[in-house]
Amino acid sequence: MKLDVIKLDGAKAGTVELGDEIFGLEPRADILHRVVRWQRNKAQAGTHKVKTRSETSYSTKKIYRQKGTGGARHGDRNAPIFRKGGVYKGPTPRSHAHDLPKKFRALGLKHALSAKAKAGELVVLDSAELAAPRTAELAKSLKSLGWKRVLIIDGAQVNENFAMAARNIEGIDVLPSMGANVYDILRRDTLVLTKAGVEALEARLK
């Protein structure tokens, strides 16, 4: 698969050959769903917590005698049946993460890249470098290119000036190649890979 390479000013800078084994697969929603679910579950804090009847602050004294009241038999007011009593089988802090094989995660990344390529939402950029961290200049360039919700993936290292200029622009994410992941790729309308990013991803996924 061949794609045109462009510069930040929109000018063409040649073409690049993308491997079909990474960018030419038929995207499968089930694979993408499993990988995204694995990512989001792993990122979930899992800090939810309620008090059980042993942790609430009422007295543990029996509230009234067992027999002769005409009412139900109760112990203390910490029981779950009472208002502000302990919660029965409520959530406790835990990890929501689950295992997913490394090969399957790599396959999910290939399908995400292929999905963007098939939808025509993949752009190859010559380089993501700026001489100075000028947010206004970068925002103007992105506006002229029509990029609103975009993920830019660079090589092993992201240009510091470019990253600083991009971090104040809404809807723009910049990642190094090792940070490329299925969720971030799918959540943005446009995926932009630098030439260094393409080489790094192909080396990572082969």
Coordinates of C-alpha atoms in Angstrom, one line a residue:
M1 CA 0.0 0.0 0.0
K2 CA 1.4 3.4 -1.0
L3 CA 0.5 6.6 0.7
D4 CA 1.6 10.2 0.0
V5 CA 3.9 11.8 2.6
I6 CA 3.1 15.4 3.5
K7 CA 4.7 18.2 5.5
L8 CA 3.1 20.4 8.1
D9 CA 2.4 23.1 5.5
G10 CA 0.5 20.6 3.4
A11 CA 3.1 20.2 0.7
K12 CA 3.9 16.8 -0.7
A13 CA 7.2 15.1 0.4
G14 CA 7.1 11.9 -1.7
T15 CA 5.5 8.6 -1.0
V16 CA 5.9 5.7 1.5
E17 CA 5.2 2.0 1.1
L18 CA 3.2 0.5 4.0
G19 CA 3.3 -3.2 4.7
D20 CA 0.0 -5.1 4.0
E21 CA 0.7 -7.4 7.0
I22 CA 0.3 -4.4 9.3
F23 CA -1.8 -1.8 7.4
G24 CA -3.7 -4.0 4.9
L25 CA -5.6 -6.4 7.1
E26 CA -9.4 -6.7 7.1
P27 CA -10.4 -5.0 10.5
R28 CA -12.2 -7.3 12.9
A29 CA -14.4 -5.6 15.5
D30 CA -14.2 -8.5 17.9
I31 CA -10.4 -8.3 18.2
L32 CA -10.5 -4.5 18.6
H33 CA -13.2 -4.8 21.2
R34 CA -11.3 -7.3 23.3
V35 CA -8.1 -5.2 23.2
V36 CA -9.9 -1.9 24.1
R37 CA -11.7 -3.7 26.9
W38 CA -8.4 -5.0 28.2
Q39 CA -6.9 -1.5 28.1
R40 CA -9.8 0.2 29.8
N41 CA -10.2 -2.5 32.6
K42 CA -6.4 -2.2 33.3
A43 CA -6.7 1.6 33.6
Q44 CA -9.7 1.4 36.0
A45 CA -8.8 2.6 39.5
G46 CA -10.9 0.0 41.4
T47 CA -10.9 2.2 44.5
H48 CA -14.7 1.8 45.1
K49 CA -15.5 0.9 48.7
V50 CA -18.5 0.7 51.1
K51 CA -18.6 0.0 54.8
T52 CA -19.7 -3.4 56.0
R53 CA -21.7 -3.9 59.3
S54 CA -18.4 -4.3 61.2
E55 CA -17.2 -0.8 60.0
T56 CA -20.2 1.4 60.6
S57 CA -20.2 3.6 63.7
Y58 CA -23.4 2.5 65.6
S59 CA -23.3 0.8 68.9
T60 CA -23.3 -3.0 68.8
K61 CA -25.9 -3.2 71.6
K62 CA -29.1 -5.1 70.8
I63 CA -31.6 -2.4 70.0
Y64 CA -34.5 -4.0 72.0
R65 CA -35.4 -7.2 73.6
Q66 CA -35.9 -10.4 71.6
K67 CA -39.5 -11.2 72.5
G68 CA -42.6 -9.4 73.5
T69 CA -42.4 -6.2 71.4
G70 CA -44.6 -7.4 68.5
G71 CA -41.8 -6.4 66.1
A72 CA -39.1 -8.2 64.1
R73 CA -36.1 -9.7 65.9
H74 CA -33.1 -7.5 65.6
G75 CA -29.5 -7.3 67.0
D76 CA -27.7 -4.0 66.6
R77 CA -28.3 -1.1 64.2
N78 CA -25.3 -1.9 62.0
A79 CA -27.4 -4.5 60.2
P80 CA -27.9 -3.9 56.4
I81 CA -31.7 -3.6 56.9
F82 CA -31.3 -0.3 58.7
R83 CA -30.7 3.1 57.3
K84 CA -27.0 4.0 57.5
G85 CA -26.2 0.4 58.4
G86 CA -23.5 -1.7 56.8
V87 CA -23.8 -2.7 53.1
Y88 CA -24.0 -6.4 52.3
K89 CA -21.6 -7.7 49.7
G90 CA -20.8 -4.2 48.4
P91 CA -17.8 -3.2 46.3
T92 CA -14.3 -3.4 47.8
P93 CA -11.0 -2.2 46.3
R94 CA -9.7 -4.5 43.7
S95 CA -7.9 -4.6 40.3
H96 CA -10.2 -4.9 37.2
A97 CA -7.2 -6.0 35.0
H98 CA -7.3 -9.3 33.3
D99 CA -4.7 -11.1 31.1
L100 CA -4.5 -10.8 27.3
P101 CA -1.7 -12.6 25.4
K102 CA 1.0 -10.3 24.0
K103 CA 0.5 -11.7 20.5
F104 CA -3.2 -10.9 20.6
R105 CA -2.4 -7.3 21.8
A106 CA 0.0 -6.9 18.8
L107 CA -2.7 -8.3 16.5
G108 CA -5.2 -5.7 17.9
L109 CA -2.8 -2.9 17.1
K110 CA -2.4 -4.2 13.5
H111 CA -6.1 -4.2 13.1
A112 CA -6.5 -0.7 14.5
L113 CA -3.9 0.6 12.0
S114 CA -5.6 -1.3 9.2
A115 CA -9.0 0.1 10.2
K116 CA -7.6 3.7 9.9
A117 CA -5.9 3.0 6.6
K118 CA -9.1 1.4 5.2
A119 CA -11.3 4.3 6.3
G120 CA -8.9 6.8 4.7
E121 CA -8.1 8.3 8.1
L122 CA -4.4 7.6 8.0
V123 CA -1.9 10.3 7.1
V124 CA 1.9 10.0 6.9
L125 CA 3.8 13.1 7.9
D126 CA 7.4 13.8 6.8
S127 CA 8.4 14.8 10.4
A128 CA 6.9 16.3 13.5
E129 CA 9.6 18.8 14.4
L130 CA 9.4 22.5 15.3
A131 CA 12.3 25.0 15.7
A132 CA 10.5 26.5 18.7
P133 CA 7.5 25.6 20.8
R134 CA 5.0 27.9 19.1
T135 CA 1.4 26.7 19.9
A136 CA -0.2 29.4 17.6
E137 CA 1.9 28.4 14.6
L138 CA 1.2 24.7 15.1
A139 CA -2.6 25.3 15.6
K140 CA -2.6 27.3 12.4
S141 CA -0.9 24.5 10.5
L142 CA -3.3 21.9 11.9
K143 CA -6.3 24.0 11.0
S144 CA -5.2 24.4 7.4
L145 CA -4.8 20.6 7.2
G146 CA -8.3 20.2 8.6
W147 CA -7.2 18.1 11.6
K148 CA -9.5 18.5 14.7
R149 CA -9.4 15.2 16.6
V150 CA -6.0 13.7 15.8
L151 CA -3.4 11.4 17.2
I152 CA 0.2 11.9 16.1
I153 CA 2.6 9.0 16.5
D154 CA 6.3 9.8 16.1
G155 CA 9.4 7.6 16.3
A156 CA 11.2 6.5 19.4
Q157 CA 11.4 10.0 20.7
V158 CA 8.9 12.9 20.3
N159 CA 10.4 16.3 19.4
E160 CA 10.2 18.3 22.6
N161 CA 9.3 21.6 20.9
F162 CA 6.4 19.9 19.0
A163 CA 5.1 18.1 22.1
M164 CA 5.2 21.4 24.1
A165 CA 3.4 23.3 21.3
A166 CA 0.7 20.5 20.9
R167 CA -0.2 20.0 24.5
N168 CA -2.3 23.2 24.8
I169 CA -4.3 22.4 21.6
E170 CA -7.6 20.6 22.3
G171 CA -8.1 17.3 20.5
I172 CA -4.4 16.7 19.7
D173 CA -2.5 13.8 21.2
V174 CA 1.2 13.2 20.6
L175 CA 2.8 9.8 21.4
P176 CA 6.1 8.0 20.7
S177 CA 5.9 4.8 18.8
M178 CA 6.1 2.6 21.9
G179 CA 3.0 4.5 23.3
A180 CA 0.9 3.5 20.3
N181 CA -2.2 1.7 21.5
V182 CA -5.6 0.6 20.1
Y183 CA -7.8 2.8 22.3
D184 CA -6.1 6.1 21.5
I185 CA -5.9 5.2 17.8
L186 CA -9.7 4.5 17.6
R187 CA -10.9 7.4 19.7
R188 CA -9.4 10.0 17.3
D189 CA -10.8 10.9 13.9
T190 CA -7.4 11.0 12.2
L191 CA -4.2 9.0 12.7
V192 CA -1.0 10.8 11.7
L193 CA 2.2 8.8 11.6
T194 CA 5.6 10.3 10.9
K195 CA 8.0 8.5 8.7
A196 CA 10.0 7.6 11.8
G197 CA 6.8 6.4 13.4
V198 CA 6.0 4.1 10.5
E199 CA 9.5 2.5 10.6
A200 CA 9.3 2.1 14.4
L201 CA 5.8 0.5 14.2
E202 CA 6.8 -1.9 11.4
A203 CA 9.9 -2.9 13.4
R204 CA 7.8 -3.4 16.5
L205 CA 5.0 -5.4 14.9
K206 CA 7.0 -7.7 12.6

